[in-house]
Coordinates of C-alpha atoms in Angstrom, one line a residue:
X1 CA -32.9 -4.4 11.1
X2 CA -36.0 -2.8 9.7
X3 CA -38.4 -4.9 7.6
X4 CA -40.0 -3.7 4.4
X5 CA -43.2 -2.8 6.3
X6 CA -41.5 -0.7 8.9
X7 CA -39.3 1.0 6.4
X8 CA -42.2 1.7 4.1
X9 CA -44.1 3.3 7.0
X10 CA -41.2 5.5 8.0
X11 CA -40.8 6.7 4.4
X12 CA -44.5 7.4 4.1
X13 CA -44.7 9.4 7.3
X14 CA -41.5 11.4 6.5
X15 CA -42.7 12.1 2.9
X16 CA -46.0 13.4 4.1
X17 CA -44.4 15.5 6.9
X18 CA -41.7 17.0 4.6
X19 CA -44.2 17.7 1.8
X20 CA -46.5 19.4 4.3
X21 CA -43.8 21.5 5.8
X22 CA -42.8 22.8 2.4
X23 CA -46.4 23.4 1.2
X24 CA -46.0 21.2 -1.8
X25 CA -48.8 19.4 -3.5
X26 CA -48.6 15.8 -4.7
X27 CA -48.3 17.1 -8.3
X28 CA -45.4 19.5 -7.3
X29 CA -43.4 16.7 -5.7
X30 CA -44.0 14.4 -8.6
X31 CA -42.9 17.0 -11.1
X32 CA -39.8 17.9 -9.1
X33 CA -38.9 14.2 -8.6
X34 CA -39.7 13.3 -12.3
X35 CA -42.0 10.5 -11.1
X36 CA -45.7 9.9 -11.5
X37 CA -48.3 11.3 -9.1
X38 CA -49.4 7.8 -8.5
X39 CA -45.9 6.8 -7.3
X40 CA -46.0 9.6 -4.8
X41 CA -49.4 8.6 -3.6
X42 CA -48.3 4.9 -3.2
X43 CA -45.2 5.9 -1.2
X44 CA -47.2 8.3 1.0
X45 CA -49.7 5.6 1.7
X46 CA -47.1 3.0 2.4
X47 CA -48.5 0.8 -0.3
X48 CA -45.1 0.3 -1.9
X49 CA -41.4 0.6 -0.9
X50 CA -39.6 2.9 -3.4
X51 CA -36.5 1.8 -5.2
X52 CA -33.2 3.6 -4.6
X53 CA -33.9 5.6 -7.7
X54 CA -37.3 6.7 -6.7
X55 CA -36.3 7.3 -3.1
X56 CA -33.5 9.6 -4.1
X57 CA -35.6 11.5 -6.6
X58 CA -38.1 12.2 -3.8
X59 CA -35.3 13.3 -1.4
X60 CA -34.0 15.7 -4.1
X61 CA -37.5 17.1 -4.7
X62 CA -37.9 17.8 -1.0
X63 CA -34.3 19.2 -0.6
X64 CA -33.2 16.6 2.0
X65 CA -30.9 13.6 2.1
X66 CA -32.0 10.0 2.0
X67 CA -31.4 9.8 5.8
X68 CA -34.4 12.1 6.4
X69 CA -36.7 10.0 4.4
X70 CA -35.9 6.6 6.0
X71 CA -35.3 7.7 9.6
X72 CA -38.1 6.8 12.0
X73 CA -37.4 10.0 14.0
X74 CA -35.3 13.2 13.2
X75 CA -31.7 12.3 13.8
X76 CA -29.7 13.7 16.8
X77 CA -26.4 15.4 16.4
X78 CA -24.7 12.1 17.3
X79 CA -26.2 9.1 15.5
X80 CA -25.2 5.5 16.2
X81 CA -26.1 2.9 13.7
X82 CA -25.9 -0.6 15.3
X83 CA -24.9 -3.6 13.4
X84 CA -27.8 -5.2 11.7
X85 CA -30.0 -2.0 11.9
X86 CA -29.2 -0.5 8.5
X87 CA -31.9 -0.6 5.9
X88 CA -31.3 -2.5 2.7
X89 CA -32.3 -0.1 0.0
X90 CA -31.3 -2.5 -2.9
X91 CA -31.2 -6.2 -3.2
X92 CA -30.7 -8.6 -6.1
X93 CA -31.9 -12.1 -6.8
X94 CA -28.3 -13.2 -6.5
X95 CA -28.1 -12.2 -2.9
X96 CA -26.4 -8.8 -3.3
X97 CA -27.5 -5.8 -1.3
X98 CA -26.7 -2.2 -0.6
X99 CA -27.3 -0.9 3.0
X100 CA -27.7 2.7 3.8
X101 CA -25.7 3.4 7.0
X102 CA -25.7 7.1 7.7
X103 CA -26.2 10.4 5.9
X104 CA -26.6 14.1 6.3
X105 CA -29.0 16.6 4.8
X106 CA -28.1 19.6 2.5
X107 CA -26.2 21.8 2.3
X108 CA -23.4 19.4 3.3
X109 CA -24.2 16.0 2.1
X110 CA -22.2 12.9 3.0
X111 CA -23.6 9.4 2.8
X112 CA -22.2 6.1 3.9
X113 CA -23.2 2.7 2.3
X114 CA -22.3 -0.9 3.0
X115 CA -22.4 -3.1 -0.1
X116 CA -22.2 -6.8 -0.7
X117 CA -22.1 -8.2 -4.3
X118 CA -22.5 -11.9 -4.8
X119 CA -20.0 -13.7 -7.0
X120 CA -20.5 -12.5 -10.6
X121 CA -23.1 -9.9 -9.7
X122 CA -22.9 -6.2 -10.7
X123 CA -24.6 -2.9 -10.2
X124 CA -24.8 -0.1 -12.8
X125 CA -24.9 3.6 -12.0
X126 CA -25.5 6.4 -14.5
X127 CA -23.6 9.7 -14.4
X128 CA -24.3 11.7 -11.2
X129 CA -24.6 15.4 -10.8
X130 CA -21.5 17.5 -11.4
X131 CA -18.7 17.4 -8.8
X132 CA -20.1 14.3 -7.0
X133 CA -17.3 12.2 -5.5
X134 CA -17.5 8.5 -4.5
X135 CA -14.9 6.7 -2.3
X136 CA -14.9 3.0 -1.9
X137 CA -12.9 0.6 0.3
X138 CA -12.9 -3.1 -0.4
X139 CA -13.3 -5.0 2.9
X140 CA -13.6 -8.6 1.5
X141 CA -13.0 -10.2 -1.9
X142 CA -12.3 -8.2 -5.1
X143 CA -14.1 -5.5 -7.0
X144 CA -13.9 -4.2 -10.5
X145 CA -15.0 -0.6 -11.1
X146 CA -15.8 0.7 -14.6
X147 CA -15.7 4.4 -15.1
X148 CA -16.9 5.3 -18.6
X149 CA -14.2 3.7 -20.8
X150 CA -11.8 3.1 -17.9
X151 CA -11.6 0.2 -15.5
X152 CA -9.9 -0.4 -12.2
X153 CA -9.5 -3.7 -10.4
X154 CA -9.4 -3.6 -6.6
X155 CA -8.4 -6.3 -4.1
X156 CA -9.1 -6.6 -0.4
X157 CA -7.8 -3.5 1.3
X158 CA -7.7 -1.4 -1.8
X159 CA -9.6 1.9 -2.0
X160 CA -10.6 4.2 -4.8
X161 CA -11.8 7.8 -5.2
X162 CA -13.4 9.0 -8.4
X163 CA -15.6 11.8 -9.8
X164 CA -18.9 10.2 -10.5
X165 CA -20.0 12.4 -13.4
X166 CA -19.7 9.5 -15.8
X167 CA -21.6 6.2 -16.0
X168 CA -20.0 3.6 -13.6
X169 CA -20.4 0.0 -12.8
X170 CA -19.4 -2.2 -9.8
X171 CA -18.6 -5.8 -10.7
X172 CA -17.6 -8.7 -8.5
X173 CA -15.3 -10.8 -10.8
X174 CA -14.5 -13.3 -8.1
X175 CA -16.1 -16.6 -7.2
X176 CA -17.1 -15.6 -3.6
X177 CA -19.1 -12.6 -2.4
X178 CA -17.3 -9.4 -1.8
X179 CA -18.0 -6.5 0.6
X180 CA -17.1 -2.8 0.3
X181 CA -18.1 0.5 1.9
X182 CA -18.9 3.5 -0.2
X183 CA -19.0 7.2 0.8
X184 CA -20.7 9.7 -1.5
X185 CA -19.8 13.3 -1.1
X186 CA -22.0 16.0 -2.7
X187 CA -20.9 19.6 -3.1
X188 CA -23.0 22.3 -1.4
X189 CA -25.9 23.6 -3.4
X190 CA -26.4 20.6 -5.6
X191 CA -28.8 17.7 -5.4
X192 CA -28.1 14.9 -2.9
X193 CA -26.3 11.5 -3.5
X194 CA -25.5 12.1 -7.1
X195 CA -27.1 9.8 -6.1
X196 CA -28.8 6.8 -6.9
X197 CA -31.4 9.0 -8.5
X198 CA -29.3 8.1 -11.4
X199 CA -28.3 4.6 -10.3
X200 CA -30.1 1.6 -11.7
X201 CA -29.3 -2.0 -10.6
X202 CA -27.9 -4.5 -13.1
X203 CA -29.8 -7.2 -11.3
X204 CA -33.5 -7.1 -10.3
X205 CA -34.7 -4.4 -7.9
X206 CA -37.8 -5.8 -6.0
X207 CA -38.5 -2.5 -4.4
X208 CA -39.0 -0.7 -7.7
X209 CA -42.3 1.3 -7.9
X210 CA -41.7 3.5 -10.9

């Protein structure tokens, strides 16, 4: 499992490389990502690990998926993610976490996440880009999914598919931690991951830089 230092170094190197390949200035990336120039500099110099929101905004600005920003090396056609190797891109003080497992770059974007929510914890996501779809499978415990004004309660083994164009919220209503896997599918020609560029945690996000 990558530590924050290793992950920050990988993101910094990939950001510099991708920005250089595209001939983009720091200002251009900042404007495209809707973040400050200082944030881009901090990430490129590995002085701070970006939050999920910032990371996905930068990926969108560069026209790649999150996988290309966090990978230590360009991924092969066959990628194996060993247990315990996935990077935790969001954690909360309650012990919840979201681990990015695998993902592809545009034009066909699919991302796989492994989530754990502590008892009573929650994660809020704003509306994603049009036609973004999320699919979740509850592996352990129970999960309540709020979609705009609607709500669905899922038990172990239940799954759900929804269009993520509305604000949504994942809640663990149980008294023990839950676990679920999430796949995000992005249509060709639109920004990646719907993505947590519009997702903000309900709990604290220690990796936030902007």
